[in-house]
Amino acid sequence: MLGPLLAAVLLAPSDLPALGKAPVFRVTDQDGRPFASASLSGKVWVADFIFTTCKDVCPGMTRVMRQAQRRLGHSDELAFASLSVDPVRDTPVRLKSFALQHGADLGNWSFLTTGNEPAMVKLARAFKIHAGIAADNPYSAHAGHGQHAHHAIKPPVTHGRHFVLVDRKGEIRGFYRPDDDGLDRLVADTRVLLGE
């Protein structure tokens, strides 16, 4: 069986499946600036969905994304985007702190927030990633008044755990798990789309 890097040499971009268009969106980045998906036009990019208070999968996903960024090197033709599924708490300041804590190179990696939950859920689902608000999320705009901050130990959201690879034309070309095999496949397929 071919290893992922050797397979990348033998693949052409047309060999990767076309899985639907990535959504058009306008959000806010970790510096509080407007960020539009149009700025990614003509680039190959990778997206994932995380939240900063997560103690489970999100730090691991961020480590894998950082490894992908380092393995692929810096290029003006490549971008990374981590979108928060907890927009009530994940302010730009908190997102930037999280990014720096995890060693993200913000030169081509943006941490983004929709600013509100309905927009977040709609955006994640448009990427074909599950997302939903936990019924007992005390930070939700929809939470009851009787809920208190000590419930914050519970996950505020549920969300899918895949990376999404998007080509220069905005077409989704793959979904990848945050493990060693997923990382190898993501790096290999990204290189194919970059023409390396």
PDB file of C-alpha atoms in Angstrom:
ATOM      1  CA  MET A   1       0.000   0.000   0.000  1.00  0.00           C
ATOM      2  CA  LEU A   2       1.311   3.457  -0.911  1.00  0.00           C
ATOM      3  CA  GLY A   3       2.225   5.830   1.900  1.00  0.00           C
ATOM      4  CA  PRO A   4       0.402   9.174   1.948  1.00  0.00           C
ATOM      5  CA  LEU A   5       3.408  11.169   0.715  1.00  0.00           C
ATOM      6  CA  LEU A   6       4.131   8.809  -2.186  1.00  0.00           C
ATOM      7  CA  ALA A   7       0.442   8.771  -3.055  1.00  0.00           C
ATOM      8  CA  ALA A   8       0.495  12.575  -3.210  1.00  0.00           C
ATOM      9  CA  VAL A   9       3.191  12.403  -5.881  1.00  0.00           C
ATOM     10  CA  LEU A  10       0.986  10.170  -8.001  1.00  0.00           C
ATOM     11  CA  LEU A  11      -2.277  12.095  -7.485  1.00  0.00           C
ATOM     12  CA  ALA A  12      -3.529  15.096  -9.399  1.00  0.00           C
ATOM     13  CA  PRO A  13      -5.987  17.626  -7.930  1.00  0.00           C
ATOM     14  CA  SER A  14      -8.714  16.108 -10.117  1.00  0.00           C
ATOM     15  CA  ASP A  15      -8.230  12.780  -8.285  1.00  0.00           C
ATOM     16  CA  LEU A  16      -9.564  14.254  -5.031  1.00  0.00           C
ATOM     17  CA  PRO A  17     -13.358  14.158  -4.736  1.00  0.00           C
ATOM     18  CA  ALA A  18     -15.395  17.347  -5.051  1.00  0.00           C
ATOM     19  CA  LEU A  19     -17.700  17.363  -2.025  1.00  0.00           C
ATOM     20  CA  GLY A  20     -19.615  20.614  -2.446  1.00  0.00           C
ATOM     21  CA  LYS A  21     -18.907  24.320  -2.159  1.00  0.00           C
ATOM     22  CA  ALA A  22     -17.583  25.796   1.063  1.00  0.00           C
ATOM     23  CA  PRO A  23     -19.982  28.433   2.404  1.00  0.00           C
ATOM     24  CA  VAL A  24     -19.583  32.153   1.924  1.00  0.00           C
ATOM     25  CA  PHE A  25     -19.203  33.871   5.292  1.00  0.00           C
ATOM     26  CA  ARG A  26     -18.306  37.088   7.107  1.00  0.00           C
ATOM     27  CA  VAL A  27     -16.969  36.755  10.639  1.00  0.00           C
ATOM     28  CA  THR A  28     -14.505  38.453  13.022  1.00  0.00           C
ATOM     29  CA  ASP A  29     -10.890  37.429  13.516  1.00  0.00           C
ATOM     30  CA  GLN A  30      -8.691  37.232  16.620  1.00  0.00           C
ATOM     31  CA  ASP A  31      -7.709  40.898  16.224  1.00  0.00           C
ATOM     32  CA  GLY A  32     -11.323  42.070  16.102  1.00  0.00           C
ATOM     33  CA  ARG A  33     -11.151  42.744  12.366  1.00  0.00           C
ATOM     34  CA  PRO A  34     -13.801  41.706   9.827  1.00  0.00           C
ATOM     35  CA  PHE A  35     -12.853  38.531   7.991  1.00  0.00           C
ATOM     36  CA  ALA A  36     -14.612  37.442   4.801  1.00  0.00           C
ATOM     37  CA  SER A  37     -14.309  34.098   3.056  1.00  0.00           C
ATOM     38  CA  ALA A  38     -13.625  36.067  -0.126  1.00  0.00           C
ATOM     39  CA  SER A  39     -10.125  36.705   1.253  1.00  0.00           C
ATOM     40  CA  LEU A  40      -9.475  32.961   0.832  1.00  0.00           C
ATOM     41  CA  SER A  41     -10.337  32.946  -2.867  1.00  0.00           C
ATOM     42  CA  GLY A  42      -7.498  31.480  -4.917  1.00  0.00           C
ATOM     43  CA  LYS A  43      -5.944  29.810  -1.876  1.00  0.00           C
ATOM     44  CA  VAL A  44      -5.944  26.262  -0.596  1.00  0.00           C
ATOM     45  CA  TRP A  45      -7.194  26.322   2.982  1.00  0.00           C
ATOM     46  CA  VAL A  46      -7.989  24.129   5.948  1.00  0.00           C
ATOM     47  CA  ALA A  47     -10.796  24.804   8.434  1.00  0.00           C
ATOM     48  CA  ASP A  48     -11.765  23.299  11.749  1.00  0.00           C
ATOM     49  CA  PHE A  49     -14.231  24.040  14.552  1.00  0.00           C
ATOM     50  CA  ILE A  50     -13.051  24.430  18.141  1.00  0.00           C
ATOM     51  CA  PHE A  51     -13.755  26.388  21.323  1.00  0.00           C
ATOM     52  CA  THR A  52     -11.238  27.812  23.764  1.00  0.00           C
ATOM     53  CA  THR A  53     -12.578  26.364  27.026  1.00  0.00           C
ATOM     54  CA  CYS A  54     -12.582  22.820  25.643  1.00  0.00           C
ATOM     55  CA  LYS A  55     -10.413  20.447  27.700  1.00  0.00           C
ATOM     56  CA  ASP A  56     -10.958  17.431  25.483  1.00  0.00           C
ATOM     57  CA  VAL A  57     -10.585  17.290  21.710  1.00  0.00           C
ATOM     58  CA  CYS A  58     -10.043  20.974  20.795  1.00  0.00           C
ATOM     59  CA  PRO A  59      -6.492  21.347  22.184  1.00  0.00           C
ATOM     60  CA  GLY A  60      -5.588  18.159  20.323  1.00  0.00           C
ATOM     61  CA  MET A  61      -7.154  19.416  17.097  1.00  0.00           C
ATOM     62  CA  THR A  62      -5.232  22.658  17.464  1.00  0.00           C
ATOM     63  CA  ARG A  63      -1.966  20.744  17.954  1.00  0.00           C
ATOM     64  CA  VAL A  64      -2.648  18.716  14.796  1.00  0.00           C
ATOM     65  CA  MET A  65      -3.480  21.881  12.838  1.00  0.00           C
ATOM     66  CA  ARG A  66      -0.230  23.450  14.084  1.00  0.00           C
ATOM     67  CA  GLN A  67       1.689  20.349  12.924  1.00  0.00           C
ATOM     68  CA  ALA A  68       0.038  20.605   9.501  1.00  0.00           C
ATOM     69  CA  GLN A  69       0.955  24.299   9.296  1.00  0.00           C
ATOM     70  CA  ARG A  70       4.576  23.544  10.186  1.00  0.00           C
ATOM     71  CA  ARG A  71       4.880  20.601   7.806  1.00  0.00           C
ATOM     72  CA  LEU A  72       3.396  22.537   4.900  1.00  0.00           C
ATOM     73  CA  GLY A  73       5.459  25.674   5.508  1.00  0.00           C
ATOM     74  CA  HIS A  74       4.415  29.270   5.049  1.00  0.00           C
ATOM     75  CA  SER A  75       2.899  30.173   1.699  1.00  0.00           C
ATOM     76  CA  ASP A  76       0.705  33.023   0.482  1.00  0.00           C
ATOM     77  CA  GLU A  77      -1.293  30.346  -1.346  1.00  0.00           C
ATOM     78  CA  LEU A  78      -2.197  28.469   1.857  1.00  0.00           C
ATOM     79  CA  ALA A  79      -4.388  29.432   4.820  1.00  0.00           C
ATOM     80  CA  PHE A  80      -5.794  27.912   7.997  1.00  0.00           C
ATOM     81  CA  ALA A  81      -8.999  28.896   9.774  1.00  0.00           C
ATOM     82  CA  SER A  82     -10.232  27.795  13.198  1.00  0.00           C
ATOM     83  CA  LEU A  83     -13.830  28.793  13.813  1.00  0.00           C
ATOM     84  CA  SER A  84     -15.238  28.975  17.320  1.00  0.00           C
ATOM     85  CA  VAL A  85     -18.394  27.050  18.106  1.00  0.00           C
ATOM     86  CA  ASP A  86     -18.758  29.022  21.357  1.00  0.00           C
ATOM     87  CA  PRO A  87     -19.186  32.594  20.072  1.00  0.00           C
ATOM     88  CA  VAL A  88     -20.712  33.901  23.323  1.00  0.00           C
ATOM     89  CA  ARG A  89     -17.505  33.342  25.303  1.00  0.00           C
ATOM     90  CA  ASP A  90     -14.911  33.210  22.540  1.00  0.00           C
ATOM     91  CA  THR A  91     -14.264  36.895  22.020  1.00  0.00           C
ATOM     92  CA  PRO A  92     -11.437  37.975  19.709  1.00  0.00           C
ATOM     93  CA  VAL A  93      -9.230  38.595  22.754  1.00  0.00           C
ATOM     94  CA  ARG A  94      -9.831  35.085  24.055  1.00  0.00           C
ATOM     95  CA  LEU A  95      -9.274  33.563  20.617  1.00  0.00           C
ATOM     96  CA  LYS A  96      -5.948  35.365  20.211  1.00  0.00           C
ATOM     97  CA  SER A  97      -4.802  34.247  23.645  1.00  0.00           C
ATOM     98  CA  PHE A  98      -5.734  30.647  22.778  1.00  0.00           C
ATOM     99  CA  ALA A  99      -3.895  30.889  19.437  1.00  0.00           C
ATOM    100  CA  LEU A 100      -0.705  32.185  21.030  1.00  0.00           C
ATOM    101  CA  GLN A 101      -0.911  29.654  23.860  1.00  0.00           C
ATOM    102  CA  HIS A 102      -0.941  26.868  21.257  1.00  0.00           C
ATOM    103  CA  GLY A 103       1.885  28.241  19.125  1.00  0.00           C
ATOM    104  CA  ALA A 104      -0.202  29.141  16.082  1.00  0.00           C
ATOM    105  CA  ASP A 105       1.539  31.172  13.382  1.00  0.00           C
ATOM    106  CA  LEU A 106      -1.028  33.914  12.795  1.00  0.00           C
ATOM    107  CA  GLY A 107       0.645  34.856   9.534  1.00  0.00           C
ATOM    108  CA  ASN A 108      -1.705  32.514   7.690  1.00  0.00           C
ATOM    109  CA  TRP A 109      -3.856  31.007  10.462  1.00  0.00           C
ATOM    110  CA  SER A 110      -6.941  32.914  11.597  1.00  0.00           C
ATOM    111  CA  PHE A 111      -9.103  32.257  14.654  1.00  0.00           C
ATOM    112  CA  LEU A 112     -12.647  33.326  13.894  1.00  0.00           C
ATOM    113  CA  THR A 113     -15.983  33.948  15.582  1.00  0.00           C
ATOM    114  CA  THR A 114     -19.453  34.482  14.181  1.00  0.00           C
ATOM    115  CA  GLY A 115     -20.443  36.456  17.283  1.00  0.00           C
ATOM    116  CA  ASN A 116     -23.714  34.601  17.781  1.00  0.00           C
ATOM    117  CA  GLU A 117     -24.877  31.016  18.114  1.00  0.00           C
ATOM    118  CA  PRO A 118     -27.437  30.695  15.300  1.00  0.00           C
ATOM    119  CA  ALA A 119     -24.888  31.972  12.782  1.00  0.00           C
ATOM    120  CA  MET A 120     -22.281  29.561  14.157  1.00  0.00           C
ATOM    121  CA  VAL A 121     -24.562  26.536  13.867  1.00  0.00           C
ATOM    122  CA  LYS A 122     -25.587  27.513  10.340  1.00  0.00           C
ATOM    123  CA  LEU A 123     -21.967  28.018   9.274  1.00  0.00           C
ATOM    124  CA  ALA A 124     -20.714  24.736  10.732  1.00  0.00           C
ATOM    125  CA  ARG A 125     -23.512  22.789   9.083  1.00  0.00           C
ATOM    126  CA  ALA A 126     -22.786  24.514   5.762  1.00  0.00           C
ATOM    127  CA  PHE A 127     -19.283  23.016   6.073  1.00  0.00           C
ATOM    128  CA  LYS A 128     -20.996  19.627   6.629  1.00  0.00           C
ATOM    129  CA  ILE A 129     -19.772  19.660  10.240  1.00  0.00           C
ATOM    130  CA  HIS A 130     -22.177  18.895  13.078  1.00  0.00           C
ATOM    131  CA  ALA A 131     -22.706  21.668  15.628  1.00  0.00           C
ATOM    132  CA  GLY A 132     -25.344  22.305  18.255  1.00  0.00           C
ATOM    133  CA  ILE A 133     -25.942  24.190  21.466  1.00  0.00           C
ATOM    134  CA  ALA A 134     -26.147  22.074  24.624  1.00  0.00           C
ATOM    135  CA  ALA A 135     -29.533  22.486  26.305  1.00  0.00           C
ATOM    136  CA  ASP A 136     -27.935  23.283  29.668  1.00  0.00           C
ATOM    137  CA  ASN A 137     -25.296  25.726  28.350  1.00  0.00           C
ATOM    138  CA  PRO A 138     -25.368  28.558  30.925  1.00  0.00           C
ATOM    139  CA  TYR A 139     -23.668  30.914  28.467  1.00  0.00           C
ATOM    140  CA  SER A 140     -26.177  30.421  25.698  1.00  0.00           C
ATOM    141  CA  ALA A 141     -28.438  33.290  24.768  1.00  0.00           C
ATOM    142  CA  HIS A 142     -31.214  30.698  24.995  1.00  0.00           C
ATOM    143  CA  ALA A 143     -30.338  29.439  28.489  1.00  0.00           C
ATOM    144  CA  GLY A 144     -32.810  29.800  31.334  1.00  0.00           C
ATOM    145  CA  HIS A 145     -32.265  32.474  33.996  1.00  0.00           C
ATOM    146  CA  GLY A 146     -31.902  29.882  36.731  1.00  0.00           C
ATOM    147  CA  GLN A 147     -28.639  28.490  35.386  1.00  0.00           C
ATOM    148  CA  HIS A 148     -25.321  29.490  36.905  1.00  0.00           C
ATOM    149  CA  ALA A 149     -21.680  29.714  35.904  1.00  0.00           C
ATOM    150  CA  HIS A 150     -20.676  26.613  37.883  1.00  0.00           C
ATOM    151  CA  HIS A 151     -22.294  24.591  35.102  1.00  0.00           C
ATOM    152  CA  ALA A 152     -19.486  25.797  32.830  1.00  0.00           C
ATOM    153  CA  ILE A 153     -17.653  22.528  33.457  1.00  0.00           C
ATOM    154  CA  LYS A 154     -20.100  20.955  31.007  1.00  0.00           C
ATOM    155  CA  PRO A 155     -19.356  21.334  27.281  1.00  0.00           C
ATOM    156  CA  PRO A 156     -21.312  24.357  26.002  1.00  0.00           C
ATOM    157  CA  VAL A 157     -21.585  22.977  22.484  1.00  0.00           C
ATOM    158  CA  THR A 158     -21.368  19.784  20.511  1.00  0.00           C
ATOM    159  CA  HIS A 159     -19.358  19.818  17.314  1.00  0.00           C
ATOM    160  CA  GLY A 160     -17.777  17.614  14.690  1.00  0.00           C
ATOM    161  CA  ARG A 161     -14.114  16.703  14.933  1.00  0.00           C
ATOM    162  CA  HIS A 162     -12.844  16.880  11.380  1.00  0.00           C
ATOM    163  CA  PHE A 163     -10.605  19.170   9.385  1.00  0.00           C
ATOM    164  CA  VAL A 164     -12.062  20.440   6.117  1.00  0.00           C
ATOM    165  CA  LEU A 165      -9.801  20.911   3.082  1.00  0.00           C
ATOM    166  CA  VAL A 166     -10.921  23.523   0.538  1.00  0.00           C
ATOM    167  CA  ASP A 167      -9.374  24.148  -2.881  1.00  0.00           C
ATOM    168  CA  ARG A 168      -8.605  27.396  -4.710  1.00  0.00           C
ATOM    169  CA  LYS A 169     -12.109  27.523  -6.186  1.00  0.00           C
ATOM    170  CA  GLY A 170     -13.851  27.115  -2.829  1.00  0.00           C
ATOM    171  CA  GLU A 171     -14.697  23.450  -3.311  1.00  0.00           C
ATOM    172  CA  ILE A 172     -14.488  21.100  -0.319  1.00  0.00           C
ATOM    173  CA  ARG A 173     -12.074  18.306  -1.233  1.00  0.00           C
ATOM    174  CA  GLY A 174     -11.740  16.251   1.937  1.00  0.00           C
ATOM    175  CA  PHE A 175     -12.494  15.645   5.619  1.00  0.00           C
ATOM    176  CA  TYR A 176      -9.766  14.432   7.982  1.00  0.00           C
ATOM    177  CA  ARG A 177      -9.672  13.068  11.514  1.00  0.00           C
ATOM    178  CA  PRO A 178      -7.340  14.723  14.062  1.00  0.00           C
ATOM    179  CA  ASP A 179      -5.006  11.733  14.372  1.00  0.00           C
ATOM    180  CA  ASP A 180      -1.652  10.771  12.835  1.00  0.00           C
ATOM    181  CA  ASP A 181      -3.196   9.148   9.762  1.00  0.00           C
ATOM    182  CA  GLY A 182      -5.569  12.064   9.261  1.00  0.00           C
ATOM    183  CA  LEU A 183      -2.671  14.506   9.546  1.00  0.00           C
ATOM    184  CA  ASP A 184      -0.602  12.605   6.984  1.00  0.00           C
ATOM    185  CA  ARG A 185      -3.546  12.489   4.562  1.00  0.00           C
ATOM    186  CA  LEU A 186      -4.350  16.162   5.097  1.00  0.00           C
ATOM    187  CA  VAL A 187      -0.764  17.232   4.424  1.00  0.00           C
ATOM    188  CA  ALA A 188      -0.484  14.986   1.363  1.00  0.00           C
ATOM    189  CA  ASP A 189      -3.789  16.136  -0.160  1.00  0.00           C
ATOM    190  CA  THR A 190      -3.026  19.785   0.571  1.00  0.00           C
ATOM    191  CA  ARG A 191       0.254  19.433  -1.290  1.00  0.00           C
ATOM    192  CA  VAL A 192      -1.609  17.923  -4.229  1.00  0.00           C
ATOM    193  CA  LEU A 193      -3.945  20.933  -4.367  1.00  0.00           C
ATOM    194  CA  LEU A 194      -1.000  23.313  -4.064  1.00  0.00           C
ATOM    195  CA  GLY A 195       0.666  21.549  -6.993  1.00  0.00           C
ATOM    196  CA  GLU A 196       3.742  20.559  -4.987  1.00  0.00           C
TER     197      GLU A 196
END
